[in-house]
Amino acid sequence: MHSTFRLVLDCPDQIGLVAAVSQFLSSIQASILEASHHTDIHLQRFFMRHEIAADSITLSDEELRIGIQDLAQKYDMKWSLSRSTEKRKVALLASKESHCLNDVLHRWHTGELQCDIPCIIANHSSMQKFADWHQVPFHLIDFTNKTKAFEEIEHLLEHYKIDLTVLARFMQIVPNELCEKLAGKIINIHHSFLPSFAGAKPYQQAYDRGVKLIGATCHYVTSTLDEGPIIEQEVMRISHSDSSVDMVRKGKRCEINALANGMRYHLEDRVIICQNKTIVFN
Amino acid sequence: MHSTFRLVLDCPDQIGLVAAVSQFLSSIQASILEASHHTDIHLQRFFMRHEIAADSITLSDEELRIGIQDLAQKYDMKWSLSRSTEKRKVALLASKESHCLNDVLHRWHTGELQCDIPCIIANHSSMQKFADWHQVPFHLIDFTNKTKAFEEIEHLLEHYKIDLTVLARFMQIVPNELCEKLAGKIINIHHSFLPSFAGAKPYQQAYDRGVKLIGATCHYVTSTLDEGPIIEQEVMRISHSDSSVDMVRKGKRCEINALANGMRYHLEDRVIICQNKTIVFN
Amino acid sequence: MHSTFRLVLDCPDQIGLVAAVSQFLSSIQASILEASHHTDIHLQRFFMRHEIAADSITLSDEELRIGIQDLAQKYDMKWSLSRSTEKRKVALLASKESHCLNDVLHRWHTGELQCDIPCIIANHSSMQKFADWHQVPFHLIDFTNKTKAFEEIEHLLEHYKIDLTVLARFMQIVPNELCEKLAGKIINIHHSFLPSFAGAKPYQQAYDRGVKLIGATCHYVTSTLDEGPIIEQEVMRISHSDSSVDMVRKGKRCEINALANGMRYHLEDRVIICQNKTIVFN
Amino acid sequence: MHSTFRLVLDCPDQIGLVAAVSQFLSSIQASILEASHHTDIHLQRFFMRHEIAADSITLSDEELRIGIQDLAQKYDMKWSLSRSTEKRKVALLASKESHCLNDVLHRWHTGELQCDIPCIIANHSSMQKFADWHQVPFHLIDFTNKTKAFEEIEHLLEHYKIDLTVLARFMQIVPNELCEKLAGKIINIHHSFLPSFAGAKPYQQAYDRGVKLIGATCHYVTSTLDEGPIIEQEVMRISHSDSSVDMVRKGKRCEINALANGMRYHLEDRVIICQNKTIVFN
């Protein structure tokens, strides 16, 4: 895979934005591999993402950033620039369930998920052997004192310079302050089709309500439980004949797929959070 | 299509129920075209549906019913027997939107929905011409006085000897007493994936929450708004780039398909209501 | 719905194309409502579609076309410009089946399909009454002499100045010369997931092969039967318990949805044919 | 999970079959957990599967088999009886791709796939480390001489007393004699939606044809390449903007899910092969 730059920006909408950005990119001979934009007509706000062949640009990174900053100032743009080869550091937080961990680690090994995974943090020892297999440092946190436990986790995230924290079926509620500190950099996989069945035991809730489809939701974590911006959702059909074992099996498949897409979109800078929603350029 | 009997029953679970029922059917030389059963292990209750070639049975209807009643008494069964050729009478209640009406009427014309549609009842005149096309009597109800309006509707349902009332995007809340009177014989199509976005303006609610799939739910109407037993649900993927026009277009497709299946299941005696859920033998 | 221009173009790929087009549009104060582009890296070809608010442009149509032509010459572009308010004329060719006709006509009536439908042409009289309901002229063609029949059809298409011919389950094979004459302006709905089960009786073929999903394909018609560029496909799950009646019912749903999307994409200028494939900006 | 018996049978259709079987089961106090049957009206053949709580039966296995044999003789039944606790031995045949292997092994570890996996056989060493992780003996086969290679494989299958051979993206064509020897006990995952794109490079074929959905097919292997009875199929939507990398990623997801379901159905005795099709009681 070639090295690319990802330029993501958003600003108040006005005529000529696409022209201004693409003219700038053209002026530096940037070869655009992918480009997407969107205008939120209610908010009158413009969103844009470019994926650019890195070797098509002769400017230094510093020069490139200065050029973008000039443009950004003119149009009041928020922007970010990243290189596909500078991999983000991802921490996986887990409990007893292995399916999300297994899938994420496999996609990471095979290069589908472009990131580093410097640590797995868990409140149960059951994933220890699993982490060892994948040669990822495993940190078991004692949750008898929750406040202390999350201090320890925060310390680890800092220690490993984590860019993205993924709650891969981590069954603990993250404290508000940590949510806010990690805003936009912490992702959860919830095992229901939100906003239905937020909170505990969503499969039981789904069973009790008698829905005909179950799902999973990958979303950013905010201080309001299960109400952060949704990145991806998956559903599967169920019927009266599905036992609780069947529902869990089907649900796991939804969780795996929603999480894999959600992580990929984030790691490839395809997601822009706007208020409590996301724009996903996929 | 051949004439069939549909025998639907449920009773406390015990060993030998399938044997007892199938032995009875075998003893009267019934040719079984389709058979389904289900045991709810929590409720310890057994549910069964048979579709039987009518011409394979030499008993009179009266004799058949006596035979079933004998069996039912022995096992404490609730049961119903219907003939596919005795079409149910369906009333469609509509407002301004035509998509559900158009789809139901077309499926009815082409014989996919086995029923009679003796009347359309609406609170707007916009569907009048449409009803005329299909040669179905159209009753426009004045809703300035809601109580009186629903009395009129109730009267019409009685007059036409209606077996199933379908709220095909009828934007009025049915009074509790009428819900209870029509219990198990009144179906609604709600334009969201319940239990998410119950109540008014579900597309707006879905837009505001930023979900990545929208849906529709076909359910029996009870006195608790949008909380009756669910028969069928459909979903479609949406993204940030879907305008409100796109959402409505995709949502309509969900509504049409959920309603068509829900009605068909009910009309073919495939649904058993059990507490606030359904068993659907489809 | 506001009036929009749709500018669709394709040309050999090179750096600066987006900049050139968007700068042109910016220079005439065009307010872009939707923009999409794609580069085929194998063919080194660039494809682009813009939807522009018509009232944002102060140029006359003539001036606008001249401006685009200047640009096009510089970059060796093929291009087309259409106005959303200038509705295309669509001819529906049908046989005995009514489901596609019913759906298309309903979407047309409710404004979802932006087009005129000046005529329905059929080789059976069964849709006559249906056409009358919708007040669309109905032409019954006698197919005892196929050559003469298609001459008559061609004559009708010319008479009504038809822009798009839709084979809505029209069970006749269109002669090669007519296919070529109407190239890119004639759409078929085939009742299988092509390339599987091309030709006659696809449901029977699907049943015989024992597939677990059936589908439908909306594609442009070329002189090679069922091998034209695919616009849209739909599938549904089936099982051993689905009778031929069930398969037809599920298949119809696929046909309706694939055709509705395929027609809409074409009518909104969202489809670019490239060799034997399509780029669909949806 | 409780121990269960799975009784699967098929025979010429006649009235009273369900009664006869269920009466027999009732007479031995068998508690039926799941029951399914199907009649192929063209073949006039009846198919049935029962899942029975093992501890509800007081007969010895020998007595049970004698009872079933009596019944079978009377109705000309083919039948099989298995115990859920007697796990089948599965051999995984692989090449370089790891996604199917990873998924199957994880489902096996977590108990979703009820089987033993005594060996992995491959024509490349790349999966060696992977097999070691899972502590499954790994056999690398040298394919410079194909005939000898398959003799070695056949020898290994016998040595490990393999019940089910799974071609988990094993890129070699199995010789006819081995196919026939393993008939009904060898499963392949093909990376296309068969019968489309049989043979080599299905993703390339799909790309070239411009289909809008890609898929995967899990089927029994027969001597006719990619034409054996289909057990399960999965599809995913693609568009012109999906690169070959995207297609492979989406395709893998189809492969994993189709294979997981296909293997589970087989291992739970849910599949009956009938001519070149399957009945799947899922």
Short mmCIF file of N, CA, C and O in Angstrom, two decimals, chain A residues 26 34 45 57 61 75 136 160 177 210 270:
data_model
loop_
_atom_site.label_atom_id
_atom_site.label_comp_id
_atom_site.label_asym_id
_atom_site.label_seq_id
_atom_site.Cartn_x
_atom_site.Cartn_y
_atom_site.Cartn_z
N SER A 26 -4.04 21.20 -6.64
CA SER A 26 -3.54 21.14 -8.01
C SER A 26 -2.24 21.93 -8.15
O SER A 26 -1.31 21.51 -8.83
N GLU A 34 -8.71 10.01 -3.66
CA GLU A 34 -10.10 9.91 -3.22
C GLU A 34 -10.49 11.28 -2.67
O GLU A 34 -9.68 11.92 -1.99
N ARG A 45 -22.75 24.17 7.02
CA ARG A 45 -21.34 23.84 7.27
C ARG A 45 -20.87 22.84 6.21
O ARG A 45 -21.62 21.98 5.76
N ILE A 57 3.63 14.79 -3.99
CA ILE A 57 3.85 16.12 -3.42
C ILE A 57 5.35 16.33 -3.18
O ILE A 57 6.00 15.52 -2.53
N ASP A 61 6.78 18.36 4.58
CA ASP A 61 5.58 18.33 5.42
C ASP A 61 5.31 19.72 6.00
O ASP A 61 4.16 20.17 6.07
N TYR A 75 -10.69 30.72 5.10
CA TYR A 75 -12.07 30.21 5.10
C TYR A 75 -12.54 29.76 6.48
O TYR A 75 -13.56 29.11 6.59
N VAL A 136 1.07 -9.14 22.44
CA VAL A 136 0.68 -7.79 22.84
C VAL A 136 0.70 -7.74 24.37
O VAL A 136 0.09 -8.59 25.01
N TYR A 160 1.58 4.56 27.01
CA TYR A 160 1.72 3.99 25.67
C TYR A 160 1.44 5.03 24.57
O TYR A 160 1.41 4.70 23.40
N GLU A 177 -15.00 12.29 33.45
CA GLU A 177 -13.80 13.11 33.19
C GLU A 177 -12.93 12.43 32.15
O GLU A 177 -12.37 13.09 31.27
N GLY A 210 -39.44 -8.50 21.94
CA GLY A 210 -39.90 -9.27 20.79
C GLY A 210 -39.58 -8.63 19.46
O GLY A 210 -40.35 -8.77 18.50
N ARG A 270 -11.85 8.89 8.20
CA ARG A 270 -13.07 9.01 7.40
C ARG A 270 -14.24 9.60 8.19
O ARG A 270 -15.32 9.81 7.63
#
